[in-house]
C-alpha positions as YAML, in Angstrom:
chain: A
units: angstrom
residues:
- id: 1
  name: UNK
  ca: [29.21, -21.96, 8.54]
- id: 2
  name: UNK
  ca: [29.67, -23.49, 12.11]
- id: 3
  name: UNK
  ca: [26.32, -24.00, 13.90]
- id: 4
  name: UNK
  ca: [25.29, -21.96, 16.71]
- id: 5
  name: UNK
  ca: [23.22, -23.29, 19.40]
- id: 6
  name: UNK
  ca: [21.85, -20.61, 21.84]
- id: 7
  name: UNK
  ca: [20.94, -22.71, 25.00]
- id: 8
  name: UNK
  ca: [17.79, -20.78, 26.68]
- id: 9
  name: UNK
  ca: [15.69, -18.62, 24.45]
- id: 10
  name: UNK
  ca: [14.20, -16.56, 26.80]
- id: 11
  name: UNK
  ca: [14.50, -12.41, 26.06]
- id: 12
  name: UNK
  ca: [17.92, -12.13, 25.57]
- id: 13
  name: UNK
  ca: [18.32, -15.89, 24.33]
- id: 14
  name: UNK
  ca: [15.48, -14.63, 21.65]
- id: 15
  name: UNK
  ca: [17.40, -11.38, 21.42]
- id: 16
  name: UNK
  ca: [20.76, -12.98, 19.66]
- id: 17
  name: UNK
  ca: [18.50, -15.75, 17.65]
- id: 18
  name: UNK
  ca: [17.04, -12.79, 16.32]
- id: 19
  name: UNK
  ca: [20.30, -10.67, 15.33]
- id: 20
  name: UNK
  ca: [22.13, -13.50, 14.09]
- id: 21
  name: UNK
  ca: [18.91, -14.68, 11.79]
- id: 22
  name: UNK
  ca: [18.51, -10.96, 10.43]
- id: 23
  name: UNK
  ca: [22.88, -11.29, 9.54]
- id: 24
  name: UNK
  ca: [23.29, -15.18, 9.03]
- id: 25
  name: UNK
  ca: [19.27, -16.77, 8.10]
- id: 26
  name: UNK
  ca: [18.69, -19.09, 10.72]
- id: 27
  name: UNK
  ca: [19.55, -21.97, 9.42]
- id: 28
  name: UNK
  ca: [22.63, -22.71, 11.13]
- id: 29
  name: UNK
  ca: [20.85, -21.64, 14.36]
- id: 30
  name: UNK
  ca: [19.82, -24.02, 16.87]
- id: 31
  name: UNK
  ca: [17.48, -23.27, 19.70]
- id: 32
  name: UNK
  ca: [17.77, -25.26, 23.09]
- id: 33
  name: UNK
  ca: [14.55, -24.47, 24.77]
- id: 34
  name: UNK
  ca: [12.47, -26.70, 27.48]
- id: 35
  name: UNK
  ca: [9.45, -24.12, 27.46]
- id: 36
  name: UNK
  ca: [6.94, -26.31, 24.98]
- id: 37
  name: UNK
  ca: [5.17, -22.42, 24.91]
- id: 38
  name: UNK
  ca: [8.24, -20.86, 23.68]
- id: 39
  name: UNK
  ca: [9.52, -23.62, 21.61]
- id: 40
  name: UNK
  ca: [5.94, -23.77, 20.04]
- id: 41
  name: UNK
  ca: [6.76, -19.53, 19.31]
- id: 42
  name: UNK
  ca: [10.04, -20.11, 18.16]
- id: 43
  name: UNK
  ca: [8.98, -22.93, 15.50]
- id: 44
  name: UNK
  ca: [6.40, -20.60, 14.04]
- id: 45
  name: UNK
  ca: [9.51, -18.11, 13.71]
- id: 46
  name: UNK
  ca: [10.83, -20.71, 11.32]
- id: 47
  name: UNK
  ca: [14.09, -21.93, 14.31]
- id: 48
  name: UNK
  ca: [14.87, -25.57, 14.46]
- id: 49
  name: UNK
  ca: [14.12, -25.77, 18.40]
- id: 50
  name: UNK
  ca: [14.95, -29.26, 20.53]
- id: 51
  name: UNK
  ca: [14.66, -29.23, 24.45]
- id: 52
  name: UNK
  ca: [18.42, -30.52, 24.58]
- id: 53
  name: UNK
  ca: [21.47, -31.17, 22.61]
- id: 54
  name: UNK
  ca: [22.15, -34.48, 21.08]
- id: 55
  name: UNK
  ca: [25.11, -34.16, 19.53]
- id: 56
  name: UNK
  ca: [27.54, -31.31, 18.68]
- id: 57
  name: UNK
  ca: [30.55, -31.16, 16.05]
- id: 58
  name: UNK
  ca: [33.89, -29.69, 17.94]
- id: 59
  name: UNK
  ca: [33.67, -26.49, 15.91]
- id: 60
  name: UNK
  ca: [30.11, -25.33, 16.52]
- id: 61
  name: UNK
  ca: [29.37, -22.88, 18.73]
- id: 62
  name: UNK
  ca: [27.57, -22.79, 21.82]
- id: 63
  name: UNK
  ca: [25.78, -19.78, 23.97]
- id: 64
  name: UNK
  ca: [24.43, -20.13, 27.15]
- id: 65
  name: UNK
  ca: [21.79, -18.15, 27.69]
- id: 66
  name: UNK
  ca: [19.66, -19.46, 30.55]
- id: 67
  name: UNK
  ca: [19.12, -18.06, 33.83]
- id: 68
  name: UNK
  ca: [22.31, -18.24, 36.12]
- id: 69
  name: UNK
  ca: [20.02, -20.06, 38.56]
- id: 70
  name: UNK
  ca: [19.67, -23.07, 36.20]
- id: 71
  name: UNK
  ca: [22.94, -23.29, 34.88]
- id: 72
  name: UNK
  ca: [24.07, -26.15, 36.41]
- id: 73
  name: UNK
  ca: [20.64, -28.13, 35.35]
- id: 74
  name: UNK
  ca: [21.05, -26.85, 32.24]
- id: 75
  name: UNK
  ca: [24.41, -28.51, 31.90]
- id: 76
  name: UNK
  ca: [23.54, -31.66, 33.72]
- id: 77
  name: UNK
  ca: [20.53, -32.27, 31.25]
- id: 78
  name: UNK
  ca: [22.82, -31.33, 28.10]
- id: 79
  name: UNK
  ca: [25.72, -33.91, 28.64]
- id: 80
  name: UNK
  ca: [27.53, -33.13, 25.88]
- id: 81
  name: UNK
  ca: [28.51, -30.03, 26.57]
- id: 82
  name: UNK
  ca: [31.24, -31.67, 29.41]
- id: 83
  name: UNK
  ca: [33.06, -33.14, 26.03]
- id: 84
  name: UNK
  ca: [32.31, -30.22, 23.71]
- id: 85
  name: UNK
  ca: [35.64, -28.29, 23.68]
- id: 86
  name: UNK
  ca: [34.30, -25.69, 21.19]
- id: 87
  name: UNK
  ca: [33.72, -22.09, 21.47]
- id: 88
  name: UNK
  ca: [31.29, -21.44, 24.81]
- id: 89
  name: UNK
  ca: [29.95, -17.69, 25.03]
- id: 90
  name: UNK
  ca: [28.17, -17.46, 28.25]
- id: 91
  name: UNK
  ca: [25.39, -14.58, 28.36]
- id: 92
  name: UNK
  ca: [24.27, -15.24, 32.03]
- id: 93
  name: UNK
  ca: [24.63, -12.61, 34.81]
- id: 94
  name: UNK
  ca: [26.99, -12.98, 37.35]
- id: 95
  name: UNK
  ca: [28.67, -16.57, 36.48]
- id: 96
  name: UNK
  ca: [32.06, -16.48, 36.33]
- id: 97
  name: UNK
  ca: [35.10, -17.79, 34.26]
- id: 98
  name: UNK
  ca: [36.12, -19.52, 36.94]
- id: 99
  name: UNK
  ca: [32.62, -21.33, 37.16]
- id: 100
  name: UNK
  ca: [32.06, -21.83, 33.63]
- id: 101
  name: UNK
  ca: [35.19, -23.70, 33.44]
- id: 102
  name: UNK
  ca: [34.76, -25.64, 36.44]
- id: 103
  name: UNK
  ca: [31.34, -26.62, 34.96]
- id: 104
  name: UNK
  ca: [32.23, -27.22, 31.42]
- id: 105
  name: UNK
  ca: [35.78, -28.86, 32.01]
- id: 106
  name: UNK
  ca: [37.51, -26.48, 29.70]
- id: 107
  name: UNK
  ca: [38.47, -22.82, 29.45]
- id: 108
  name: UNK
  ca: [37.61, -22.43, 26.08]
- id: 109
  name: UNK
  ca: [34.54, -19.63, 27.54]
- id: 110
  name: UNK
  ca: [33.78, -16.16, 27.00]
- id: 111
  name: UNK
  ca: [31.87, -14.18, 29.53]
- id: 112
  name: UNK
  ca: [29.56, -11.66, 28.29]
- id: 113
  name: UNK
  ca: [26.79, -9.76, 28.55]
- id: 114
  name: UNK
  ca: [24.58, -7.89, 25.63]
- id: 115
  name: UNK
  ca: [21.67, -6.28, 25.47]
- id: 116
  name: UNK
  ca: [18.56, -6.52, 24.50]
- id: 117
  name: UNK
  ca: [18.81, -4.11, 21.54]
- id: 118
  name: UNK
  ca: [20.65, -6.91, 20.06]
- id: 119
  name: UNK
  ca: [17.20, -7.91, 18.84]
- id: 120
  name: UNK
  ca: [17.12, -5.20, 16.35]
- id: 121
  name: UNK
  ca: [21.03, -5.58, 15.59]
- id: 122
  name: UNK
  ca: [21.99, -2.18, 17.88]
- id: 123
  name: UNK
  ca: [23.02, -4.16, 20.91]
- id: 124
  name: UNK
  ca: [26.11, -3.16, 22.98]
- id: 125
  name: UNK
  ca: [28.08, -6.39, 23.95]
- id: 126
  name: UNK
  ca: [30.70, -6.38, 27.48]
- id: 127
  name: UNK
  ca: [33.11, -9.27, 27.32]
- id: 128
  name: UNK
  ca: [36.00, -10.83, 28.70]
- id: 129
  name: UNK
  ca: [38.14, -13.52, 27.57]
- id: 130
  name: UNK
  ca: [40.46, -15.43, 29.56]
- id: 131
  name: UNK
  ca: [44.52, -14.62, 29.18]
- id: 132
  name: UNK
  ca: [45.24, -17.59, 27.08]
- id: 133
  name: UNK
  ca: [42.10, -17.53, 24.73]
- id: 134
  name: UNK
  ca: [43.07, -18.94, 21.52]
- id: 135
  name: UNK
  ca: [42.36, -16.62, 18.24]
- id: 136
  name: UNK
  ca: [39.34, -18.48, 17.42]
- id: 137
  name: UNK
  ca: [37.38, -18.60, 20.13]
- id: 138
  name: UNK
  ca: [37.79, -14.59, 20.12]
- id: 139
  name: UNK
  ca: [36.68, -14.81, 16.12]
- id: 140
  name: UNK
  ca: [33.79, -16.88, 17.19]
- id: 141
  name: UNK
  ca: [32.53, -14.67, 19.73]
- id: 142
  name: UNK
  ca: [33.09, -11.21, 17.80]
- id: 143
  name: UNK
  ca: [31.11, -13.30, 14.97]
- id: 144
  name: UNK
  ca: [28.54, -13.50, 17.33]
- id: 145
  name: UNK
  ca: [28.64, -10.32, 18.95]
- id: 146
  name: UNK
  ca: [28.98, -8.66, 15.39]
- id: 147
  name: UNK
  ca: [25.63, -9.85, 13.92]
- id: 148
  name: UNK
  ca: [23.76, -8.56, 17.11]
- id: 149
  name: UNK
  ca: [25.41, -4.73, 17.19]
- id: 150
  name: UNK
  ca: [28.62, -3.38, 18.68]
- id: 151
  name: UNK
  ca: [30.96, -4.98, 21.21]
- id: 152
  name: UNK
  ca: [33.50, -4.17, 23.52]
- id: 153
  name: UNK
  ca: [36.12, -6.31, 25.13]
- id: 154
  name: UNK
  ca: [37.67, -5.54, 28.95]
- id: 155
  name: UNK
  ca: [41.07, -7.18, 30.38]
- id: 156
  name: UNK
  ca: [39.69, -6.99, 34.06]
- id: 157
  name: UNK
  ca: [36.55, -9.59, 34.62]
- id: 158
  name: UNK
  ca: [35.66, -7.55, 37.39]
- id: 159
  name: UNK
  ca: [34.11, -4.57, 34.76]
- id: 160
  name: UNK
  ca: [31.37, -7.46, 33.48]
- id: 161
  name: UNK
  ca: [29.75, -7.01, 37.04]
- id: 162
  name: UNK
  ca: [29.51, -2.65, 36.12]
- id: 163
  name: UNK
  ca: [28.72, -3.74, 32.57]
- id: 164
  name: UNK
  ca: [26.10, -5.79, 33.55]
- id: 165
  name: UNK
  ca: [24.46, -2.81, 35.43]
- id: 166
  name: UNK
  ca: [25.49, -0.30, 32.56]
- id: 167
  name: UNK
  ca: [24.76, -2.26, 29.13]
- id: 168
  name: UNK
  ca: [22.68, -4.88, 30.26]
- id: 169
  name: UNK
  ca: [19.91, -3.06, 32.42]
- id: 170
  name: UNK
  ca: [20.74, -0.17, 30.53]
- id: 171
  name: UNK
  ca: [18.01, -0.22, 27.85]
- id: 172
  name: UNK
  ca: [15.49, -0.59, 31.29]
- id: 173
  name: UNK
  ca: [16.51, 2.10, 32.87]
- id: 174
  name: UNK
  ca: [16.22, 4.04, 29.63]
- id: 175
  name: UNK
  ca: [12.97, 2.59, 28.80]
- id: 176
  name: UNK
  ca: [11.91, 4.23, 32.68]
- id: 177
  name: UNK
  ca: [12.93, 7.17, 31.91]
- id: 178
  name: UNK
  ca: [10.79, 7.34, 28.71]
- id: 179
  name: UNK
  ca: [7.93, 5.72, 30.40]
- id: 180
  name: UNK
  ca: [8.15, 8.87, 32.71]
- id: 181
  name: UNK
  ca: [8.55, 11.30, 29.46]
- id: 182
  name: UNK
  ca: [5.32, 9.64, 28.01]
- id: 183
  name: UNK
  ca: [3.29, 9.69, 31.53]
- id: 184
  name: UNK
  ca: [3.75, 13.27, 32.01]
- id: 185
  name: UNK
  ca: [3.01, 14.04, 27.96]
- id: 186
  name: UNK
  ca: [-0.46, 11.57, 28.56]
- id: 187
  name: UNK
  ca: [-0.86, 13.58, 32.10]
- id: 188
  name: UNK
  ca: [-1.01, 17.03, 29.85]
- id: 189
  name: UNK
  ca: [-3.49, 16.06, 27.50]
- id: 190
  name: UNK
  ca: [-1.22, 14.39, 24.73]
- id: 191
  name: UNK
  ca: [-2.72, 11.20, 23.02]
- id: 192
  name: UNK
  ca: [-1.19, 8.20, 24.25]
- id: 193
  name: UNK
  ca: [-0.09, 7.21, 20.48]
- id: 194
  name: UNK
  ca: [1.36, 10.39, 19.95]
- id: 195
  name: UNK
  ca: [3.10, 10.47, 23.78]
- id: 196
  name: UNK
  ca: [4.98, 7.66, 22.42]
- id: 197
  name: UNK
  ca: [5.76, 8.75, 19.05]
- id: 198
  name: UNK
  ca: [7.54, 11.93, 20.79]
- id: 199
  name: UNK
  ca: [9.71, 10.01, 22.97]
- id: 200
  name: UNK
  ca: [10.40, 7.26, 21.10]
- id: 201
  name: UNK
  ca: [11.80, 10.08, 18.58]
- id: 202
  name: UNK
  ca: [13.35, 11.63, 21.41]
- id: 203
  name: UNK
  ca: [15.39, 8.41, 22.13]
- id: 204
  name: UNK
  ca: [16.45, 8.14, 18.67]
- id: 205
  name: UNK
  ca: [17.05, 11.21, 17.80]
- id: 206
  name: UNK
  ca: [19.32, 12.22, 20.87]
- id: 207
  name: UNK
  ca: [21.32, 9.70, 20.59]
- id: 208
  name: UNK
  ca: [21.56, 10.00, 16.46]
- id: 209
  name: UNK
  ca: [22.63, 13.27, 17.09]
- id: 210
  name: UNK
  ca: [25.20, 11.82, 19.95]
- id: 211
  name: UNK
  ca: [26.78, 9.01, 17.60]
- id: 212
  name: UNK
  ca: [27.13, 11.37, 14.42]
- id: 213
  name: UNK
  ca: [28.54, 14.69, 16.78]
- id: 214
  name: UNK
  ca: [30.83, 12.43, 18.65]
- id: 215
  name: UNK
  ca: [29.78, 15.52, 20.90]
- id: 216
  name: UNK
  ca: [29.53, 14.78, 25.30]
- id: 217
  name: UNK
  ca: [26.19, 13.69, 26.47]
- id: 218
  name: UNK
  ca: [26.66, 17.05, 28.66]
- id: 219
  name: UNK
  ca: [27.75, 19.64, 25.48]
- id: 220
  name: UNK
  ca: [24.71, 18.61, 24.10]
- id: 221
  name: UNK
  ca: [22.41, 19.04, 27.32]
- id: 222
  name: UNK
  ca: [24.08, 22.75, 28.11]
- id: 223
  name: UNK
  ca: [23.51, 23.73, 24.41]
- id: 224
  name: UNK
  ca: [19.95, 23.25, 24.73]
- id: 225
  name: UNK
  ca: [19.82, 25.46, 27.81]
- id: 226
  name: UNK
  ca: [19.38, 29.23, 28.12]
- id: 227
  name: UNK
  ca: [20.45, 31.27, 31.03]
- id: 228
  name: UNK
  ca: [16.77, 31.55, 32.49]
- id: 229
  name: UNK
  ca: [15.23, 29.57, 30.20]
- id: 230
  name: UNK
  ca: [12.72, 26.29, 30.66]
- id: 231
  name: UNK
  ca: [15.04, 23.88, 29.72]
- id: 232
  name: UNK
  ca: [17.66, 25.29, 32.50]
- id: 233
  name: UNK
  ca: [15.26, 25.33, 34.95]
- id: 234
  name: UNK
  ca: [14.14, 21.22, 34.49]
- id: 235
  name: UNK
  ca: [18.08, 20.23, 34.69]
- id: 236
  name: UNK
  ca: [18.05, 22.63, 38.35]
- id: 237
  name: UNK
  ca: [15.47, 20.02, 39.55]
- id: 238
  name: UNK
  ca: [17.04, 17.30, 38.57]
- id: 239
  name: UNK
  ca: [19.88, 18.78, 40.23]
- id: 240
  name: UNK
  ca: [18.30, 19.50, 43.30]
- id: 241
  name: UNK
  ca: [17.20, 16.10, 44.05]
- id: 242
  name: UNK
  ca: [20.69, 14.85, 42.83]
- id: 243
  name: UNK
  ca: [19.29, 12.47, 39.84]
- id: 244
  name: UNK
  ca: [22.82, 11.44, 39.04]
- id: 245
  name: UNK
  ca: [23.56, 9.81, 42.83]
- id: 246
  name: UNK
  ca: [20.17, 8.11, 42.38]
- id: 247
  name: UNK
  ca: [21.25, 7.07, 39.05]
- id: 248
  name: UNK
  ca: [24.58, 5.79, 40.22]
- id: 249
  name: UNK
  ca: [22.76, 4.43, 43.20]
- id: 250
  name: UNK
  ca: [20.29, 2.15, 40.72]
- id: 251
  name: UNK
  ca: [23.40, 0.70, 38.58]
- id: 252
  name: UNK
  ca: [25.58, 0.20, 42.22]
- id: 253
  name: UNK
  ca: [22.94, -1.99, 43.55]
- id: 254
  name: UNK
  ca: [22.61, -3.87, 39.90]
- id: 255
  name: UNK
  ca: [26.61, -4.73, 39.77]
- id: 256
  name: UNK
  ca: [26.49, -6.07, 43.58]
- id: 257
  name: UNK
  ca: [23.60, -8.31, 42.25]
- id: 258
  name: UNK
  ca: [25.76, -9.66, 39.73]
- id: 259
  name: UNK
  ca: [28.47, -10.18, 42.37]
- id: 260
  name: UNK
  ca: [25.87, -12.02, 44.80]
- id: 261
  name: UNK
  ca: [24.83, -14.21, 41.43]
- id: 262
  name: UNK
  ca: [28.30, -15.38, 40.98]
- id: 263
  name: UNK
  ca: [28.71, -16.66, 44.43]
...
């Protein structure tokens, strides 16, 4: 199997060494990590972890998974990557084709962006490949994407930017939500330990119940309402205060951050 070297292993960096090691072992997995704390971390996991790459064979694959700020330093202080013409899946927010191959010399990139369920394998992946991608570079990147959940490819590069609001702050915005859930339950009386048991279940079993219905997010909310009833009457404050503009407002203001990034 081709190597894999995931260049940043911060949380989402972490987040695909972790998928691919639960589908692959890790020993075709190389980290690229200049934090000696998370390096240090990251050898105790049992990773082979160097603060650059020496030397790379022309099939191995490499994701870049540092923060778009430090991009270009992370390219200047891994040299080889200007003569690697292998399979480059970038992860970062907001850098563009057009960027990655002006950086890298090639086009042989993918733009993406996961999720940081792909820790536990049920990631969502958003990515775009350029019009002439070759058939391997699009196996290499669903081999990636595969080990770390689901993935989902778009013709239009503009959609990253929305998917980077929608997939990859998506689990944050969900985790919110269920940090409000559990504050109210703890607010009642509930046991903190058992405020998070309920809506961690909640989480999991709403959207267990999505997945294996194939039923609308919205079938499923009016079928647990009665004319009248308490469920009804939550949704009619939501309502109200128009939760789904301020929801739409929140990812708006994410996907124009990923447009500023790029520039």
């Amino acid at each position: 199997m081709r190597k894999v070297y995931i260049l940043g292993a911060g949380c989402m960096g972490g987040a695909i060494l972790s998928g691919l090691r639960g589908k692959y072992g890790a020993s075709h997995l190389r980290a690229v990590e200049t934090s000696s704390s998370r390096s240090a971390c990251l050898t105790a996991c049992g990773f082979e972890v160097s603060e650059r790459i020496e030397s790379i064979d022309c099939n191995d694959i490499v994701v870049l998974a540092v923060p778009p700020q430090q991009f270009q330093i992370a390219v200047r202080d891994n040299q080889v990557l200007l003569s690697h013409e292998g399979p480059v899946i970038s992860v970062m927010a907001g850098v563009t084709t057009k960027s990655l191959c002006r950086a890298l010399g090639h086009a042989r990139v993918i733009r993406s962006i996961p999720n940081t369920a792909s820790e536990v394998r049920e990631g969502i992946t958003i990515y775009y490949a350029p019009e002439n991608a070759d058939s391997d570079l699009i196996a290499a990147a669903q081999m990636v994407f595969g080990a770390i959940g689901n993935y989902i490819k778009v013709d239009n590069e503009c959609l990253i930017d929305s998917g980077t609001a929608l997939a990859g702050g998506g689990p944050a915005l969900i985790a919110y939500f269920a940090n409000a859930l559990q504050q109210y339950a703890e607010n009642e009386g509930f046991d903190s330990e058992v405020a998070w048991k309920v809506c961690t279940q909640l989480l999991y079993g709403t959207s267990m119940l999505m997945k294996s219905t194939g039923k609308a997010s919205m079938q499923l909310c009016k079928e647990v309402q009665t004319v009248g009833g308490t469920t009804e009457c939550a949704i009619q404050v939501f309502e109200r205060n128009d939760l789904n503009k301020t929801i739409a407002l929140a990812l708006t203001a994410a996907a124009d951050q990923s447009v500023e990034l790029g520039k």
